[in-house]
CSV table of C-alpha atoms and ligand atoms in Angstrom, one decimal:
chain,number,residue,atom,x,y,z
A,1,MET,CA,87.6,83.6,105.4
A,2,GLU,CA,91.3,83.2,104.9
A,3,SER,CA,93.6,83.4,108.0
A,4,ALA,CA,95.8,86.5,108.6
A,5,ALA,CA,98.8,84.2,108.4
A,6,SER,CA,97.9,82.9,104.9
A,7,LEU,CA,97.1,86.4,103.6
A,8,LEU,CA,100.4,87.7,104.9
A,9,ALA,CA,102.2,84.7,103.4
A,10,ASP,CA,100.6,85.4,100.1
A,11,VAL,CA,101.6,89.1,100.1
A,12,GLU,CA,105.1,88.2,101.3
A,13,ASP,CA,105.4,85.7,98.3
A,14,ARG,CA,104.3,88.4,95.9
A,15,VAL,CA,106.8,91.0,97.4
A,16,ALA,CA,109.6,88.5,97.3
A,17,HIS,CA,108.8,87.6,93.7
A,18,ALA,CA,108.7,91.3,92.6
A,19,CYS,CA,112.0,91.9,94.4
A,20,SER,CA,113.7,89.0,92.7
A,21,ILE,CA,112.5,90.1,89.2
A,22,ALA,CA,113.7,93.6,90.0
A,23,ARG,CA,117.1,92.3,91.3
A,24,ARG,CA,116.4,93.9,94.6
A,25,GLU,CA,116.9,92.6,98.1
A,26,ARG,CA,113.7,91.8,100.1
A,27,GLY,CA,115.2,94.0,102.9
A,28,GLU,CA,115.0,97.1,100.7
A,29,VAL,CA,111.2,97.1,100.8
A,30,THR,CA,109.2,97.7,104.0
A,31,LEU,CA,105.7,96.3,104.0
A,32,VAL,CA,103.4,98.7,105.9
A,33,ALA,CA,100.2,96.8,106.8
A,34,VAL,CA,97.5,99.5,106.7
A,35,SER,CA,95.0,98.5,109.5
A,36,LYS,CA,92.6,101.5,109.2
A,37,THR,CA,89.0,100.6,110.1
A,38,HIS,CA,90.1,97.2,111.4
A,39,PRO,CA,89.9,96.6,115.2
A,40,ALA,CA,92.7,95.3,117.4
A,41,GLU,CA,91.3,91.8,117.2
A,42,ALA,CA,92.0,91.8,113.5
A,43,ILE,CA,95.5,93.2,113.9
A,44,GLU,CA,96.7,90.7,116.6
A,45,PRO,CA,96.7,87.7,114.2
A,46,LEU,CA,98.9,89.6,111.8
A,47,VAL,CA,101.3,90.5,114.6
A,48,ALA,CA,101.3,86.8,115.6
A,49,ALA,CA,102.2,85.9,112.0
A,50,GLY,CA,105.2,88.2,112.2
A,51,GLN,CA,104.1,91.5,110.7
A,52,ARG,CA,105.8,94.4,112.6
A,53,VAL,CA,105.1,97.6,110.7
A,54,PHE,CA,101.5,99.0,110.5
A,55,GLY,CA,99.9,102.1,109.1
A,56,GLU,CA,96.8,104.1,110.0
A,57,ASN,CA,95.3,107.0,108.2
A,58,ARG,CA,93.6,108.9,111.1
A,59,VAL,CA,95.2,110.3,114.2
A,60,GLN,CA,92.0,109.8,116.3
A,61,GLU,CA,91.6,106.2,115.3
A,62,ALA,CA,95.3,105.4,115.9
A,63,ALA,CA,95.1,107.1,119.3
A,64,ALA,CA,92.2,104.8,120.3
A,65,LYS,CA,93.6,101.5,119.0
A,66,TRP,CA,97.4,101.6,119.2
A,67,PRO,CA,98.6,102.5,122.8
A,68,ALA,CA,97.2,99.1,124.0
A,69,LEU,CA,98.6,97.2,121.1
A,70,ARG,CA,102.0,98.8,121.5
A,71,GLU,CA,102.0,98.0,125.2
A,72,ARG,CA,101.5,94.3,124.4
A,73,HIS,CA,104.0,94.4,121.5
A,74,PRO,CA,106.8,97.0,122.1
A,75,ASP,CA,108.6,96.1,118.9
A,76,LEU,CA,105.9,97.3,116.5
A,77,ALA,CA,106.2,100.4,114.4
A,78,LEU,CA,103.3,102.6,113.4
A,79,HIS,CA,103.2,104.9,110.3
A,80,LEU,CA,100.7,107.6,109.5
A,81,VAL,CA,99.7,107.2,105.9
A,82,GLY,CA,96.7,109.7,105.8
A,83,GLN,CA,96.3,113.4,105.7
A,84,LEU,CA,97.3,115.3,108.8
A,85,GLN,CA,95.8,118.5,110.2
A,86,SER,CA,98.3,121.0,111.7
A,87,ASN,CA,96.4,121.0,115.0
A,88,LYS,CA,97.0,117.3,115.3
A,89,ALA,CA,100.8,117.5,114.7
A,90,ASP,CA,101.8,117.1,118.3
A,91,GLU,CA,99.6,114.1,118.8
A,92,ALA,CA,101.0,112.6,115.5
A,93,VAL,CA,104.6,113.1,116.7
A,94,ALA,CA,103.8,111.3,119.9
A,95,LEU,CA,102.0,108.3,118.3
A,96,PHE,CA,103.8,107.6,115.0
A,97,ASP,CA,107.2,106.4,114.0
A,98,ALA,CA,106.9,107.8,110.5
A,99,ILE,CA,104.6,110.3,108.8
A,100,HIS,CA,103.9,109.8,105.0
A,101,SER,CA,101.8,112.9,104.4
A,102,LEU,CA,103.9,116.0,104.9
A,103,ASP,CA,102.5,118.2,102.1
A,104,ARG,CA,102.5,121.9,103.0
A,105,PRO,CA,104.5,124.6,104.7
A,106,SER,CA,102.1,125.0,107.7
A,107,LEU,CA,102.6,121.3,108.5
A,108,VAL,CA,106.4,121.7,108.3
A,109,GLY,CA,106.1,124.4,111.0
A,110,ALA,CA,103.7,122.4,113.1
A,111,LEU,CA,105.7,119.2,112.9
A,112,ALA,CA,109.0,120.9,113.6
A,113,ARG,CA,107.6,122.6,116.7
A,114,GLY,CA,106.0,119.3,117.8
A,115,MET,CA,109.2,117.3,117.4
A,116,ASP,CA,111.1,120.0,119.2
A,117,LYS,CA,108.7,120.1,122.2
A,118,ALA,CA,108.6,116.3,122.4
A,119,GLY,CA,112.3,115.8,121.9
A,120,ARG,CA,111.4,113.1,119.3
A,121,GLN,CA,112.5,113.0,115.7
A,122,VAL,CA,109.9,111.4,113.4
A,123,PRO,CA,111.0,110.7,109.8
A,124,CYS,CA,108.7,112.2,107.3
A,125,PHE,CA,107.8,111.5,103.7
A,126,VAL,CA,106.7,114.4,101.6
A,127,GLN,CA,103.5,113.5,99.8
A,128,VAL,CA,103.5,114.6,96.1
A,129,ASN,CA,100.2,115.1,94.1
A,130,VAL,CA,101.7,113.2,91.1
A,131,GLY,CA,98.4,113.3,89.1
A,132,ALA,CA,97.7,117.0,89.8
A,133,GLU,CA,94.3,116.1,91.2
A,134,ASP,CA,92.4,119.0,92.8
A,135,GLN,CA,90.8,116.8,95.5
A,136,LYS,CA,93.9,115.0,96.5
A,137,GLY,CA,96.5,115.7,99.2
A,138,GLY,CA,100.1,116.2,98.3
A,139,VAL,CA,102.3,119.1,97.2
A,140,ALA,CA,102.2,120.1,93.5
A,141,ILE,CA,105.3,119.0,91.7
A,142,GLY,CA,106.3,122.5,91.0
A,143,ALA,CA,106.2,123.4,94.6
A,144,LEU,CA,108.2,120.4,95.8
A,145,PRO,CA,111.7,121.9,95.8
A,146,ALA,CA,110.6,124.9,97.9
A,147,LEU,CA,108.7,122.6,100.4
A,148,LEU,CA,111.8,120.3,100.7
A,149,ALA,CA,114.0,123.3,101.3
A,150,GLU,CA,111.6,124.5,104.1
A,151,ALA,CA,111.5,121.1,105.7
A,152,ARG,CA,115.3,120.9,105.6
A,153,ALA,CA,115.7,124.3,107.0
A,154,ALA,CA,113.3,123.3,109.9
A,155,GLU,CA,115.5,120.2,110.4
A,156,ILE,CA,112.6,117.8,109.8
A,157,PRO,CA,114.1,114.3,109.2
A,158,LEU,CA,113.2,113.6,105.6
A,159,ALA,CA,112.7,109.9,104.7
A,160,GLY,CA,111.6,110.4,101.1
A,161,LEU,CA,108.6,111.0,98.9
A,162,MET,CA,105.1,109.4,98.9
A,163,CYS,CA,102.3,109.3,96.4
A,164,VAL,CA,98.8,108.0,95.8
A,165,PRO,CA,98.4,108.0,92.0
A,166,PRO,CA,95.0,108.7,90.4
A,167,LEU,CA,92.5,105.8,90.5
A,168,ASP,CA,91.5,103.7,87.6
A,169,ILE,CA,94.4,104.4,85.3
A,170,GLU,CA,97.8,102.7,85.0
A,171,ALA,CA,99.9,103.7,88.1
A,172,ALA,CA,103.4,102.8,86.7
A,173,PRO,CA,104.1,106.2,85.0
A,174,PHE,CA,103.3,107.9,88.4
A,175,PHE,CA,105.5,105.5,90.3
A,176,ALA,CA,108.3,106.2,87.8
A,177,LEU,CA,107.8,109.9,88.2
A,178,LEU,CA,108.0,109.7,92.0
A,179,ASP,CA,111.2,107.7,91.7
A,180,LYS,CA,112.7,110.4,89.5
A,181,LEU,CA,111.6,113.2,91.8
A,182,ALA,CA,113.1,111.4,94.7
A,183,ARG,CA,116.4,110.9,92.8
A,184,ASP,CA,116.5,114.5,91.6
A,185,ASN,CA,116.1,115.7,95.2
A,186,GLY,CA,118.5,113.3,96.8
A,187,LEU,CA,116.0,111.3,98.8
A,188,ALA,CA,116.2,107.6,99.5
A,189,GLY,CA,112.6,106.6,100.4
A,190,ARG,CA,109.8,106.0,98.0
A,191,SER,CA,106.4,105.3,99.7
A,192,MET,CA,104.3,104.0,96.8
A,193,GLY,CA,102.1,101.0,95.9
A,194,MET,CA,99.0,99.6,97.6
A,195,SER,CA,97.1,96.3,97.4
A,196,GLY,CA,96.3,96.6,93.7
A,197,ASP,CA,99.8,97.7,92.4
A,198,PHE,CA,102.5,97.0,94.9
A,199,GLU,CA,104.5,94.7,92.6
A,200,THR,CA,104.6,97.4,90.0
A,201,ALA,CA,105.7,99.9,92.6
A,202,ILE,CA,108.5,97.5,93.8
A,203,MET,CA,109.8,97.2,90.3
A,204,LEU,CA,109.9,100.9,90.0
A,205,GLY,CA,111.8,101.5,93.2
A,206,ALA,CA,109.3,101.5,96.1
A,207,THR,CA,111.0,101.3,99.5
A,208,HIS,CA,107.7,101.3,101.4
A,209,ILE,CA,104.5,99.7,100.2
A,210,ARG,CA,101.3,100.5,102.0
A,211,VAL,CA,99.0,97.4,101.8
A,212,GLY,CA,95.6,97.2,103.4
A,213,SER,CA,92.9,95.1,101.8
A,214,ALA,CA,95.3,92.4,100.6
A,215,LEU,CA,96.2,91.7,104.2
A,216,PHE,CA,92.9,92.4,106.1
A,217,GLY,CA,90.3,91.8,103.5
A,218,ALA,CA,88.0,94.5,102.1
A,219,ARG,CA,87.0,97.4,104.3
A,220,ASP,CA,83.3,98.1,104.9
B,301,LIG,C1,94.0,102.8,102.8
B,301,LIG,C2,95.3,103.3,102.2
B,301,LIG,C3,96.2,102.4,101.7
B,301,LIG,C4,95.9,100.9,101.6
B,301,LIG,O1,95.0,100.7,100.5
B,301,LIG,P1,94.7,99.2,100.0
B,301,LIG,O2,94.2,99.4,98.6
B,301,LIG,O3,93.6,98.7,101.0
B,301,LIG,O4,95.9,98.4,100.1
B,301,LIG,C5,97.4,102.8,101.3
B,301,LIG,N1,97.8,104.1,101.3
B,301,LIG,C6,96.9,105.1,101.8
B,301,LIG,C7,97.3,106.5,101.9
B,301,LIG,C8,95.7,104.7,102.3
B,301,LIG,O5,94.8,105.6,102.8
């Protein structure tokens, strides 16, 4: 098995290469290491190798794993990349430094109340269902302006847009679409690109790439 340090170095090389081709600064792209399903023992070596931003897709799993890791490493940031139920909004506000999956009005309300109660502002990406897939999370493109207006009215700090394009077809058109939607709506952040396509996403404007298996190996 390859060491965490060499996997991270390989991903970092690929990120730097994509940035240089796209004439972008490396600092414009945040690498979110998606550690879902992997235990703290698998995360520690990546921290030791210098990685600082991590992502989880379940509130429960993050609540079990991360308080201890954060205690040992106070400078880490943790992002929620998976779907969020409204009844877990308070817990998510307490645990995470960014939320990538705001996708419906009920969640705007729950997160606004949670941030208000906690006195803590957590930047949110609005997830867009760019492939119009029934089973997938994310707001429909047509409903995006209204959802953004609600989030702004509720004073949710908006970081940008996020997408998970359809599987098994070329992702580039969907990344280009998310980039355009972000631009049209005056948002700076684009959370897009995973292990299989992060270079493409960087060339099309990603500011946050969410990379799991390329850093941790395949999940069970
Ligand atoms: C698991 C996950 C990722 C990382 O996927 P890899 O293909 O392992 O890089 C990225 N984004 C979301 C929303 C995920 O759930």
